[in-house]
Short mmCIF file of C-alpha atoms in Angstrom, two decimals:
data_model
loop_
_atom_site.label_atom_id
_atom_site.label_comp_id
_atom_site.label_asym_id
_atom_site.label_seq_id
_atom_site.Cartn_x
_atom_site.Cartn_y
_atom_site.Cartn_z
CA UNK A 1399 70.85 -58.63 -40.53
CA UNK A 1400 71.41 -61.34 -37.90
CA UNK A 1401 68.70 -64.00 -37.92
CA UNK A 1402 66.83 -64.35 -34.63
CA UNK A 1403 67.20 -67.64 -32.76
CA UNK A 1404 64.17 -69.52 -31.46
CA UNK A 1405 65.06 -68.32 -27.96
CA UNK A 1406 65.06 -64.71 -29.16
CA UNK A 1407 61.74 -65.15 -30.93
CA UNK A 1408 60.24 -66.71 -27.79
CA UNK A 1409 61.61 -63.83 -25.74
CA UNK A 1410 60.13 -61.18 -28.05
CA UNK A 1411 56.75 -62.91 -27.93
CA UNK A 1412 56.89 -63.09 -24.12
CA UNK A 1413 57.78 -59.40 -23.79
CA UNK A 1414 55.03 -58.45 -26.22
CA UNK A 1415 52.43 -60.52 -24.37
CA UNK A 1416 53.25 -59.87 -20.70
CA UNK A 1417 55.98 -57.22 -20.58
CA UNK A 1418 53.46 -54.44 -20.01
CA UNK A 1419 52.48 -56.02 -16.70
CA UNK A 1420 55.79 -54.77 -15.24
CA UNK A 1421 55.93 -51.19 -13.98
CA UNK A 1422 58.18 -48.99 -16.17
CA UNK A 1423 59.94 -47.69 -13.06
CA UNK A 1424 61.05 -51.28 -12.43
CA UNK A 1425 61.61 -52.83 -15.82
CA UNK A 1426 62.82 -50.09 -18.18
CA UNK A 1427 66.33 -49.35 -16.91
CA UNK A 1428 69.38 -49.38 -19.20
CA UNK A 1429 70.03 -51.58 -21.13
CA UNK A 1430 67.22 -54.07 -20.40
CA UNK A 1431 69.45 -56.89 -21.68
CA UNK A 1432 67.56 -60.18 -22.14
CA UNK A 1433 69.58 -62.92 -20.39
CA UNK A 1434 69.14 -66.65 -19.74
CA UNK A 1435 71.87 -67.24 -17.16
CA UNK A 1436 75.02 -65.92 -15.52
CA UNK A 1437 78.31 -67.38 -14.33
CA UNK A 1438 81.37 -65.75 -12.78
CA UNK A 1439 81.91 -62.43 -14.55
CA UNK A 1440 79.52 -63.15 -17.40
CA UNK A 1441 75.89 -62.90 -18.41
CA UNK A 1442 74.62 -65.18 -21.17
CA UNK A 1443 72.03 -63.57 -23.42
CA UNK A 1444 69.00 -65.10 -25.13
CA UNK A 1445 70.83 -64.14 -28.32
CA UNK A 1446 73.44 -66.80 -27.52
CA UNK A 1447 76.15 -64.21 -26.80
CA UNK A 1448 78.44 -63.90 -23.80
CA UNK A 1449 78.49 -60.51 -22.04
CA UNK A 1450 81.35 -59.51 -19.75
CA UNK A 1451 79.71 -57.96 -16.69
CA UNK A 1452 81.34 -54.83 -15.25
CA UNK A 1453 78.31 -54.08 -13.05
CA UNK A 1454 78.19 -57.04 -10.60
CA UNK A 1455 74.43 -56.62 -10.61
CA UNK A 1456 75.11 -53.06 -9.34
CA UNK A 1457 77.76 -54.03 -6.75
CA UNK A 1458 75.89 -57.13 -5.55
CA UNK A 1459 77.72 -60.12 -7.04
CA UNK A 1460 81.08 -59.40 -5.43
CA UNK A 1461 82.09 -63.08 -5.50
CA UNK A 1462 80.80 -63.47 -9.06
CA UNK A 1463 77.53 -64.77 -10.43
CA UNK A 1464 76.44 -68.17 -9.13
CA UNK A 1465 79.66 -69.05 -7.35
CA UNK A 1466 79.51 -72.84 -6.82
CA UNK A 1467 79.93 -72.52 -3.04
CA UNK A 1468 77.09 -70.00 -2.83
CA UNK A 1469 74.82 -72.16 -4.98
CA UNK A 1470 75.57 -75.21 -2.81
CA UNK A 1471 74.94 -73.22 0.38
CA UNK A 1472 71.54 -72.14 -0.97
CA UNK A 1473 70.62 -75.72 -1.88
CA UNK A 1474 71.73 -77.11 1.48
CA UNK A 1475 69.82 -74.43 3.37
CA UNK A 1476 66.65 -74.96 1.34
CA UNK A 1477 66.74 -78.63 2.31
CA UNK A 1478 66.18 -77.59 5.93
CA UNK A 1479 64.52 -74.16 6.20
CA UNK A 1480 63.11 -71.68 3.67
CA UNK A 1481 61.62 -69.00 5.89
CA UNK A 1482 62.28 -68.05 9.47
CA UNK A 1483 60.65 -65.05 11.06
CA UNK A 1484 63.57 -64.23 13.34
CA UNK A 1485 62.46 -63.83 16.91
CA UNK A 1486 59.49 -66.13 16.45
CA UNK A 1487 62.07 -68.84 15.77
CA UNK A 1488 65.87 -68.76 15.80
CA UNK A 1489 68.13 -70.71 13.47
CA UNK A 1490 71.75 -71.54 12.83
CA UNK A 1491 72.55 -69.47 9.74
CA UNK A 1492 71.53 -66.12 11.26
CA UNK A 1493 73.54 -66.84 14.44
CA UNK A 1494 76.61 -67.90 12.50
CA UNK A 1495 76.38 -64.88 10.19
CA UNK A 1496 76.27 -62.47 13.11
CA UNK A 1497 79.31 -64.18 14.63
CA UNK A 1498 81.30 -64.11 11.37
CA UNK A 1499 80.42 -60.51 10.49
CA UNK A 1500 81.83 -59.27 13.80
CA UNK A 1501 85.23 -60.58 12.72
CA UNK A 1502 85.45 -58.38 9.62
CA UNK A 1503 83.81 -55.18 10.90
CA UNK A 1504 85.46 -52.24 12.67
CA UNK A 1505 85.62 -52.48 16.49
CA UNK A 1506 82.37 -52.30 18.51
CA UNK A 1507 80.11 -52.77 15.50
CA UNK A 1508 78.87 -56.07 16.84
CA UNK A 1509 75.05 -56.06 16.93
CA UNK A 1510 72.82 -56.68 13.94
CA UNK A 1511 69.29 -56.04 12.77
CA UNK A 1512 68.95 -58.03 9.55
CA UNK A 1513 66.57 -56.87 6.82
CA UNK A 1514 66.24 -57.35 3.04
CA UNK A 1515 67.40 -54.25 1.15
CA UNK A 1516 69.72 -51.28 1.41
CA UNK A 1517 66.80 -48.93 1.91
CA UNK A 1518 65.58 -51.03 4.84
CA UNK A 1519 69.04 -50.93 6.40
CA UNK A 1520 69.04 -47.13 6.10
CA UNK A 1521 65.55 -46.85 7.57
CA UNK A 1522 66.72 -48.97 10.49
CA UNK A 1523 69.81 -46.83 10.99
CA UNK A 1524 67.81 -43.58 11.01
CA UNK A 1525 65.18 -44.98 13.35
CA UNK A 1526 67.83 -46.31 15.72
CA UNK A 1527 69.61 -42.94 15.82
CA UNK A 1528 66.39 -41.04 16.51
CA UNK A 1529 65.20 -43.51 19.14
CA UNK A 1530 68.46 -43.62 21.07
CA UNK A 1531 69.24 -39.87 21.02
CA UNK A 1532 65.60 -38.73 21.28
CA UNK A 1533 66.56 -35.95 18.85
CA UNK A 1534 64.37 -35.07 15.86
CA UNK A 1535 66.73 -33.93 13.09
CA UNK A 1536 68.98 -35.63 10.54
CA UNK A 1537 71.93 -34.24 8.56
CA UNK A 1538 73.00 -35.77 5.26
CA UNK A 1539 75.34 -34.70 2.47
CA UNK A 1540 74.30 -33.36 -0.92
CA UNK A 1541 74.72 -35.91 -3.69
CA UNK A 1542 74.42 -39.03 -1.54
CA UNK A 1543 71.98 -41.80 -2.39
CA UNK A 1544 70.44 -43.70 0.52
CA UNK A 1545 67.32 -45.24 -1.02
CA UNK A 1546 63.84 -44.33 -2.20
CA UNK A 1547 61.50 -45.04 0.71
CA UNK A 1548 60.17 -41.90 2.40
CA UNK A 1549 62.59 -41.96 5.33
CA UNK A 1550 65.57 -42.70 3.10
CA UNK A 1551 64.44 -40.06 0.60
CA UNK A 1552 64.69 -37.47 3.35
CA UNK A 1553 68.47 -37.93 3.21
CA UNK A 1554 68.81 -38.90 -0.48
CA UNK A 1555 69.88 -35.99 -2.69
CA UNK A 1556 71.73 -37.57 -5.63
CA UNK A 1557 68.90 -36.57 -8.00
CA UNK A 1558 65.94 -34.27 -7.37
CA UNK A 1559 63.69 -36.48 -9.52
CA UNK A 1560 63.75 -39.15 -6.82
CA UNK A 1561 62.00 -36.73 -4.45
CA UNK A 1562 59.50 -35.29 -6.95
CA UNK A 1563 55.89 -35.22 -5.64
CA UNK A 1564 56.91 -37.13 -2.50
CA UNK A 1565 57.68 -34.45 0.11
CA UNK A 1566 59.97 -36.57 2.30
CA UNK A 1567 59.34 -35.52 5.86
CA UNK A 1568 61.98 -36.78 8.24
CA UNK A 1569 63.28 -33.29 9.16
CA UNK A 1570 66.60 -33.44 7.37
CA UNK A 1571 69.25 -30.85 6.51
CA UNK A 1572 72.07 -31.18 4.00
CA UNK A 1573 75.76 -30.26 3.98
CA UNK A 1574 77.93 -30.13 0.83
CA UNK A 1575 79.90 -33.25 -0.08
CA UNK A 1576 83.63 -32.93 -0.79
CA UNK A 1577 83.21 -32.47 -4.53
CA UNK A 1578 86.28 -31.91 -6.76
CA UNK A 1579 84.69 -28.78 -8.25
CA UNK A 1580 84.91 -27.00 -4.88
CA UNK A 1581 88.71 -27.30 -4.64
CA UNK A 1582 90.55 -24.12 -5.68
CA UNK A 1583 93.60 -24.61 -7.86
CA UNK A 1584 96.73 -25.17 -5.83
CA UNK A 1585 94.93 -25.93 -2.56
CA UNK A 1586 95.74 -29.01 -0.49
CA UNK A 1587 92.55 -31.14 -0.50
CA UNK A 1588 93.35 -32.67 2.90
CA UNK A 1589 93.34 -29.22 4.47
CA UNK A 1590 90.81 -27.39 2.30
CA UNK A 1591 87.84 -29.77 2.62
CA UNK A 1592 88.23 -30.17 6.40
CA UNK A 1593 88.32 -26.40 6.88
CA UNK A 1594 85.38 -25.91 4.50
CA UNK A 1595 83.39 -28.49 6.44
CA UNK A 1596 83.96 -26.60 9.69
CA UNK A 1597 82.61 -23.44 8.07
CA UNK A 1598 79.63 -25.24 6.53
CA UNK A 1599 78.74 -26.90 9.85
CA UNK A 1600 79.08 -23.63 11.75
CA UNK A 1601 76.68 -21.94 9.33
CA UNK A 1602 74.17 -24.81 9.53
CA UNK A 1603 74.21 -24.93 13.32
CA UNK A 1604 74.10 -21.14 13.67
CA UNK A 1605 71.20 -20.49 11.30
CA UNK A 1606 69.09 -23.61 10.74
CA UNK A 1607 69.31 -26.28 13.44
CA UNK A 1608 70.82 -26.50 16.91
CA UNK A 1609 73.32 -29.37 17.11
CA UNK A 1610 71.70 -30.57 20.34
CA UNK A 1611 68.64 -31.48 18.25
CA UNK A 1612 70.57 -33.45 15.60
CA UNK A 1613 70.31 -37.22 16.01
CA UNK A 1614 72.80 -38.24 13.35
CA UNK A 1615 74.87 -37.41 10.33
CA UNK A 1616 74.58 -39.96 7.54
CA UNK A 1617 77.01 -40.23 4.64
CA UNK A 1618 78.25 -42.48 1.88
CA UNK A 1619 81.99 -42.64 2.60
CA UNK A 1620 82.39 -42.79 -1.17
CA UNK A 1621 79.71 -41.08 -3.23
CA UNK A 1622 78.05 -43.88 -5.19
CA UNK A 1623 75.05 -43.21 -7.42
CA UNK A 1624 75.91 -39.52 -7.13
CA UNK A 1625 79.08 -39.90 -9.20
CA UNK A 1626 81.78 -42.09 -7.60
CA UNK A 1627 83.51 -39.29 -5.72
CA UNK A 1628 86.30 -40.30 -3.31
CA UNK A 1629 86.72 -37.74 -0.51
CA UNK A 1630 89.93 -37.16 1.45
CA UNK A 1631 90.23 -39.27 4.61
CA UNK A 1632 90.84 -36.05 6.55
CA UNK A 1633 87.35 -34.82 5.60
CA UNK A 1634 85.67 -37.99 6.89
CA UNK A 1635 87.77 -37.80 10.05
CA UNK A 1636 86.58 -34.21 10.53
CA UNK A 1637 82.96 -35.40 10.26
CA UNK A 1638 83.70 -37.98 12.95
CA UNK A 1639 85.25 -35.26 15.13
CA UNK A 1640 82.26 -32.91 14.70
CA UNK A 1641 79.82 -35.69 15.59
CA UNK A 1642 81.79 -36.52 18.73
CA UNK A 1643 81.90 -32.84 19.68
CA UNK A 1644 78.11 -32.54 19.65
CA UNK A 1645 76.99 -36.01 20.71
CA UNK A 1646 75.71 -36.76 17.21
CA UNK A 1647 75.71 -40.35 15.93
CA UNK A 1648 77.60 -40.99 12.68
CA UNK A 1649 76.03 -43.38 10.15
CA UNK A 1650 78.02 -44.82 7.25
CA UNK A 1651 75.98 -46.03 4.30
CA UNK A 1652 78.18 -48.90 3.09
CA UNK A 1653 75.52 -50.49 0.95
CA UNK A 1654 77.67 -50.11 -2.18
CA UNK A 1655 81.16 -49.84 -0.65
CA UNK A 1656 80.98 -52.92 1.57
CA UNK A 1657 82.30 -56.46 1.35
CA UNK A 1658 85.59 -55.83 -0.42
CA UNK A 1659 84.53 -53.29 -3.02
CA UNK A 1660 87.18 -50.74 -1.89
CA UNK A 1661 89.92 -53.34 -1.33
CA UNK A 1662 89.10 -53.59 2.38
CA UNK A 1663 86.09 -55.23 3.95
CA UNK A 1664 84.52 -51.78 4.33
CA UNK A 1665 85.31 -48.20 3.38
CA UNK A 1666 85.41 -47.41 7.11
CA UNK A 1667 88.63 -49.42 7.21
CA UNK A 1668 89.91 -47.89 3.97
CA UNK A 1669 89.62 -44.40 5.51
CA UNK A 1670 90.27 -45.47 9.13
CA UNK A 1671 87.03 -43.87 10.36
CA UNK A 1672 84.61 -45.90 12.46
CA UNK A 1673 80.93 -44.88 12.46
CA UNK A 1674 78.46 -45.45 15.28
CA UNK A 1675 76.00 -47.15 12.95
CA UNK A 1676 76.57 -48.85 9.60
CA UNK A 1677 74.07 -49.87 6.92
CA UNK A 1678 75.10 -52.73 4.62
CA UNK A 1679 73.37 -54.66 1.83
CA UNK A 1680 74.14 -55.51 -1.84
CA UNK A 1681 77.34 -57.61 -1.60
CA UNK A 1682 76.38 -59.24 1.69
CA UNK A 1683 73.98 -61.82 0.22
CA UNK A 1684 75.79 -62.84 -2.99
CA UNK A 1685 72.64 -62.08 -4.98
CA UNK A 1686 69.97 -62.86 -2.40
CA UNK A 1687 67.99 -60.10 -0.63
CA UNK A 1688 69.76 -59.36 2.64
CA UNK A 1689 70.86 -56.25 4.52
CA UNK A 1690 71.78 -55.20 8.02
CA UNK A 1691 71.70 -52.22 10.32
CA UNK A 1692 74.80 -52.58 12.49
CA UNK A 1693 75.76 -50.83 15.73
CA UNK A 1694 77.28 -51.55 19.13
CA UNK A 1695 75.43 -53.68 21.63
CA UNK A 1696 75.25 -50.58 23.84
CA UNK A 1697 73.19 -48.74 21.22
CA UNK A 1698 71.09 -51.71 20.15
CA UNK A 1699 70.15 -52.52 23.74
CA UNK A 1700 68.39 -49.14 23.86
CA UNK A 1701 66.16 -50.15 20.90
CA UNK A 1702 63.61 -52.49 22.50
CA UNK A 1703 61.33 -55.15 21.08
CA UNK A 1704 58.64 -53.56 18.93
CA UNK A 1705 60.58 -50.39 18.13
CA UNK A 1706 61.46 -51.99 14.80
CA UNK A 1707 60.53 -55.25 13.11
CA UNK A 1708 60.69 -57.48 10.06
CA UNK A 1709 58.98 -60.55 8.62
CA UNK A 1710 61.54 -61.61 6.03
CA UNK A 1711 64.74 -59.96 7.33
CA UNK A 1712 67.62 -62.36 7.94
CA UNK A 1713 66.06 -65.06 5.77
CA UNK A 1714 67.83 -68.39 6.54
CA UNK A 1715 68.75 -69.10 2.91
CA UNK A 1716 70.08 -65.57 2.41
CA UNK A 1717 72.14 -65.85 5.61
CA UNK A 1718 73.61 -69.14 4.35
CA UNK A 1719 74.55 -67.47 1.05
CA UNK A 1720 76.15 -64.61 2.99
CA UNK A 1721 78.22 -67.04 5.07
CA UNK A 1722 79.45 -68.73 1.91
CA UNK A 1723 80.29 -65.33 0.40
CA UNK A 1724 82.38 -64.34 3.43
CA UNK A 1725 84.31 -67.62 3.21
CA UNK A 1726 84.94 -67.12 -0.52
CA UNK A 1727 86.27 -63.58 -0.04
CA UNK A 1728 88.74 -64.91 2.53
CA UNK A 1729 89.72 -68.16 0.79
CA UNK A 1730 90.17 -66.63 -2.67
CA UNK A 1731 91.89 -63.50 -1.30
CA UNK A 1732 89.42 -61.23 -3.04
CA UNK A 1733 90.35 -58.18 -0.95
CA UNK A 1734 93.87 -58.46 -2.28
CA UNK A 1735 92.56 -59.07 -5.79
CA UNK A 1736 90.36 -55.97 -5.56
CA UNK A 1737 93.39 -53.89 -4.62
CA UNK A 1738 95.61 -55.38 -7.32
CA UNK A 1739 93.05 -55.40 -10.13
CA UNK A 1740 91.78 -51.96 -9.12
CA UNK A 1741 95.28 -50.48 -9.36
CA UNK A 1742 95.82 -52.26 -12.69
CA UNK A 1743 92.55 -50.93 -14.11
CA UNK A 1744 93.19 -47.41 -12.84
CA UNK A 1745 96.61 -47.30 -14.54
CA UNK A 1746 95.07 -48.32 -17.87
CA UNK A 1747 92.17 -45.89 -17.51
CA UNK A 1748 94.41 -42.96 -16.58
CA UNK A 1749 96.48 -43.66 -19.69
CA UNK A 1750 93.25 -43.70 -21.70
CA UNK A 1751 92.31 -40.35 -20.16
CA UNK A 1752 95.57 -38.83 -21.43
CA UNK A 1753 94.72 -40.00 -24.94
CA UNK A 1754 91.03 -39.04 -25.05
CA UNK A 1755 89.65 -35.49 -24.91
CA UNK A 1756 86.20 -36.65 -23.76
CA UNK A 1757 87.44 -38.45 -20.62
CA UNK A 1758 87.13 -35.68 -18.04
CA UNK A 1759 88.16 -37.68 -15.00
CA UNK A 1760 88.99 -41.16 -13.74
CA UNK A 1761 88.65 -41.82 -10.01
CA UNK A 1762 88.40 -44.88 -7.87
CA UNK A 1763 89.51 -47.04 -5.01
CA UNK A 1764 89.71 -50.81 -5.21
CA UNK A 1765 87.22 -52.04 -7.80
CA UNK A 1766 84.90 -49.06 -7.44
CA UNK A 1767 85.92 -46.86 -10.36
CA UNK A 1768 84.17 -43.98 -12.12
CA UNK A 1769 84.97 -42.65 -15.60
CA UNK A 1770 83.45 -39.21 -16.21
CA UNK A 1771 82.82 -38.30 -19.85
CA UNK A 1772 82.23 -34.97 -21.56
CA UNK A 1773 80.76 -33.70 -24.80
CA UNK A 1774 83.46 -33.76 -27.55
CA UNK A 1775 82.47 -30.26 -28.69
CA UNK A 1776 81.80 -28.40 -25.44
CA UNK A 1777 83.81 -30.45 -22.97
CA UNK A 1778 80.88 -30.30 -20.53
CA UNK A 1779 79.94 -33.42 -18.59
CA UNK A 1780 77.48 -35.37 -20.71
CA UNK A 1781 75.05 -38.16 -19.89
CA UNK A 1782 74.17 -38.43 -23.58
CA UNK A 1783 77.78 -39.28 -24.43
CA UNK A 1784 77.87 -41.87 -21.64
CA UNK A 1785 74.74 -43.57 -23.00
CA UNK A 1786 76.23 -43.67 -26.49
CA UNK A 1787 79.42 -45.25 -25.12
CA UNK A 1788 77.47 -47.77 -23.02
CA UNK A 1789 75.45 -48.86 -26.06
CA UNK A 1790 78.61 -49.34 -28.14
CA UNK A 1791 80.24 -51.36 -25.35
CA UNK A 1792 77.15 -53.56 -25.06
CA UNK A 1793 77.22 -54.18 -28.82
CA UNK A 1794 80.77 -55.48 -28.33
CA UNK A 1795 79.78 -57.73 -25.44
CA UNK A 1796 80.66 -55.67 -22.35
CA UNK A 1797 78.09 -54.37 -19.86
CA UNK A 1798 78.79 -51.15 -17.95
CA UNK A 1799 76.39 -48.97 -15.95
CA UNK A 1800 76.12 -45.23 -15.27
CA UNK A 1801 75.87 -42.84 -12.34
CA UNK A 1802 76.21 -39.13 -11.58
CA UNK A 1803 73.62 -36.36 -11.31
CA UNK A 1804 73.12 -36.29 -15.09
CA UNK A 1805 74.39 -39.80 -15.83
CA UNK A 1806 77.80 -38.43 -16.81
CA UNK A 1807 79.88 -41.15 -15.13
CA UNK A 1808 80.46 -44.76 -16.16
CA UNK A 1809 80.65 -47.14 -13.21
CA UNK A 1810 83.27 -49.87 -13.39
CA UNK A 1811 82.29 -52.33 -10.65
CA UNK A 1812 83.11 -55.87 -11.82
CA UNK A 1813 83.00 -58.90 -9.52
CA UNK A 1814 86.01 -59.02 -7.19
CA UNK A 1815 87.01 -62.26 -8.96
CA UNK A 1816 87.91 -60.31 -12.13
CA UNK A 1817 91.17 -61.19 -13.89
CA UNK A 1818 93.68 -59.09 -15.80
CA UNK A 1819 92.59 -60.62 -19.09
CA UNK A 1820 88.98 -59.67 -18.38
CA UNK A 1821 89.97 -56.13 -17.38
CA UNK A 1822 92.02 -55.86 -20.57
CA UNK A 1823 89.06 -56.94 -22.68
CA UNK A 1824 86.62 -54.61 -20.92
CA UNK A 1825 88.85 -51.55 -21.11
CA UNK A 1826 89.81 -52.27 -24.73
CA UNK A 1827 86.11 -52.32 -25.65
CA UNK A 1828 85.53 -49.15 -23.62
CA UNK A 1829 88.47 -47.43 -25.28
CA UNK A 1830 87.22 -48.30 -28.77
CA UNK A 1831 83.74 -47.00 -27.90
CA UNK A 1832 85.14 -43.73 -26.53
CA UNK A 1833 87.35 -43.25 -29.59
CA UNK A 1834 84.33 -43.80 -31.82
CA UNK A 1835 82.29 -41.19 -29.96
CA UNK A 1836 85.21 -38.75 -29.85
CA UNK A 1837 85.47 -38.83 -33.62
#
């Protein structure tokens, strides 16, 4: 048995003495890895080991952990301003960030309400849509995750447990997402899903809600926590067309897909579909709490002072970190790296799928890749098998995370700075773990 280091012993004592002061819903997620620091694509554990991180802090550290330019930007900003309630005062970093974001966003998305988290960005987007249209109802898509606050929960349906006992009450209806299981054998997905959507929308608007009372449709352009499902571009274009037909605002939740994750700045550009409102967070702040509800100036001008507000949103240090992150993505050509490394990883994973009976599916775009696993005996999708594989990978020094309705999908979301050697190591460890479970 490996002897514990002094750091490990201190850690165990600290957890034993004060760990119970943390709510289980916050502090008991998988794998609860004790770490001392992070750098680039690695965490460094209290056990003295190096862990290759294929989670990016759940799609947050797109430019890698503690990038030197981000760290320096944080230090420089803290020398001048720590907190700025925007509106009460105005400061350089928030103005510069708004100006720089316009350059990488789709056309007409040029006005920003900065907040702290993805859920806040979603709440802002829903409130903006309701305020501007003066319509009461929302439409979301089954399987999407938009956050856990009450408003966001009204449109979150990735897992029913998130809504248990909470009765979200924002008057929302759901349409089916473009799931692979719906596609009949031999059908063209570009045609089938668009036609199915027309039928689903017709049924919804005929029997449950009049389209003239729908403020918005909100969707993850790639299903994230719900299982890393990539829909056909034609399906998203059909959603855009239906919204235009009925005067409904289209909201893209790009909290997980934004800032290079798909190989473009945003999934909207990957699929060539521009929403009316976009919610972003995670990768924007390079590890600091920051998010934004984004729309055209025409829409935002209809949302007056007092209709929404924030104390900490657009924090000056977080805005400085975000500016540094944008510069790094451009200077280090991380969009191109996401495309190249994503294609490289997909090729290796698809080969692994051919060799392993428990790999049910591999799907992805850019460096947002899902590996769905099944039970070796039944072939059914299995969260238990995923957990076993994740634990084996962690034991070999690689950190992955899970998603899917029953946790049946492994997320592969490394920092966009990832190299071929690091991908090789991560996938080799994953392959060994899967082979072990398969046997």
